[in-house]
Amino acid sequence: MTISDKTVVLPPIPAKRYFTIGEVSDLCGVKPHVLRYWEQEFTQLKPVKRRGNRRYYQHHEVLLIRKIRELLYEQGFTISGARNRLGDTREAPQDPDAAVRLTAAELQALRSELTSVSELLTSALDASAARAQLELS
């Protein structure tokens, strides 16, 4: 069975602000207990809870649930793999420098680009100052 054989056509999402867990279950092809479990596993999934602790999902959460479903059921990801793919770093240690680690070549290219921009700005500023000086005289 190929991945394309597992693809399920889901119904369109109606133009509503909030959806109950039963409606989301029908829209996403996932049982309600699975949705409640996914809330624990994916930190991005936070439905509004109202009277009686009832869950109300918004449109963006329905889209997220469909993406999670696709990753798990159609692409074969594990919960951890799907979490990583969605960018949830709940279990990963927070490293503030992780986003700015560059190789030596990348760093040199960045320095070169910044030097070029700086020279361009300096020459533009010099030209502007020269024009202003001419206008004053």
PDB file of N, CA and C in Angstrom, residues 110-124:
ATOM      1  N   LEU A 110      28.318  36.306   5.192  1.00  0.00           N
ATOM      2  CA  LEU A 110      27.495  37.294   5.889  1.00  0.00           C
ATOM      3  C   LEU A 110      28.290  38.559   6.165  1.00  0.00           C
ATOM      4  N   ARG A 111      29.531  38.402   6.622  1.00  0.00           N
ATOM      5  CA  ARG A 111      30.402  39.571   6.863  1.00  0.00           C
ATOM      6  C   ARG A 111      30.613  40.367   5.582  1.00  0.00           C
ATOM      7  N   SER A 112      30.855  39.650   4.503  1.00  0.00           N
ATOM      8  CA  SER A 112      31.075  40.301   3.211  1.00  0.00           C
ATOM      9  C   SER A 112      29.838  41.086   2.775  1.00  0.00           C
ATOM     10  N   GLU A 113      28.676  40.470   2.939  1.00  0.00           N
ATOM     11  CA  GLU A 113      27.419  41.122   2.564  1.00  0.00           C
ATOM     12  C   GLU A 113      27.171  42.359   3.427  1.00  0.00           C
ATOM     13  N   LEU A 114      27.421  42.243   4.718  1.00  0.00           N
ATOM     14  CA  LEU A 114      27.227  43.381   5.617  1.00  0.00           C
ATOM     15  C   LEU A 114      28.208  44.508   5.310  1.00  0.00           C
ATOM     16  N   THR A 115      29.430  44.159   4.964  1.00  0.00           N
ATOM     17  CA  THR A 115      30.418  45.167   4.584  1.00  0.00           C
ATOM     18  C   THR A 115      29.963  45.903   3.328  1.00  0.00           C
ATOM     19  N   SER A 116      29.429  45.166   2.353  1.00  0.00           N
ATOM     20  CA  SER A 116      28.931  45.786   1.116  1.00  0.00           C
ATOM     21  C   SER A 116      27.778  46.737   1.416  1.00  0.00           C
ATOM     22  N   VAL A 117      26.864  46.314   2.272  1.00  0.00           N
ATOM     23  CA  VAL A 117      25.717  47.159   2.630  1.00  0.00           C
ATOM     24  C   VAL A 117      26.205  48.406   3.355  1.00  0.00           C
ATOM     25  N   SER A 118      27.150  48.231   4.268  1.00  0.00           N
ATOM     26  CA  SER A 118      27.694  49.362   5.018  1.00  0.00           C
ATOM     27  C   SER A 118      28.358  50.371   4.074  1.00  0.00           C
ATOM     28  N   GLU A 119      29.141  49.879   3.110  1.00  0.00           N
ATOM     29  CA  GLU A 119      29.802  50.766   2.148  1.00  0.00           C
ATOM     30  C   GLU A 119      28.777  51.502   1.283  1.00  0.00           C
ATOM     31  N   LEU A 120      27.735  50.787   0.888  1.00  0.00           N
ATOM     32  CA  LEU A 120      26.672  51.408   0.099  1.00  0.00           C
ATOM     33  C   LEU A 120      25.986  52.524   0.877  1.00  0.00           C
ATOM     34  N   LEU A 121      25.668  52.257   2.120  1.00  0.00           N
ATOM     35  CA  LEU A 121      25.007  53.256   2.959  1.00  0.00           C
ATOM     36  C   LEU A 121      25.925  54.447   3.223  1.00  0.00           C
ATOM     37  N   THR A 122      27.192  54.187   3.441  1.00  0.00           N
ATOM     38  CA  THR A 122      28.152  55.262   3.679  1.00  0.00           C
ATOM     39  C   THR A 122      28.268  56.161   2.455  1.00  0.00           C
ATOM     40  N   SER A 123      28.364  55.565   1.281  1.00  0.00           N
ATOM     41  CA  SER A 123      28.472  56.383   0.065  1.00  0.00           C
ATOM     42  C   SER A 123      27.187  57.158  -0.198  1.00  0.00           C
ATOM     43  N   ALA A 124      26.030  56.558   0.101  1.00  0.00           N
ATOM     44  CA  ALA A 124      24.766  57.269  -0.073  1.00  0.00           C
ATOM     45  C   ALA A 124      24.669  58.422   0.913  1.00  0.00           C
TER      46      ALA A 124
END
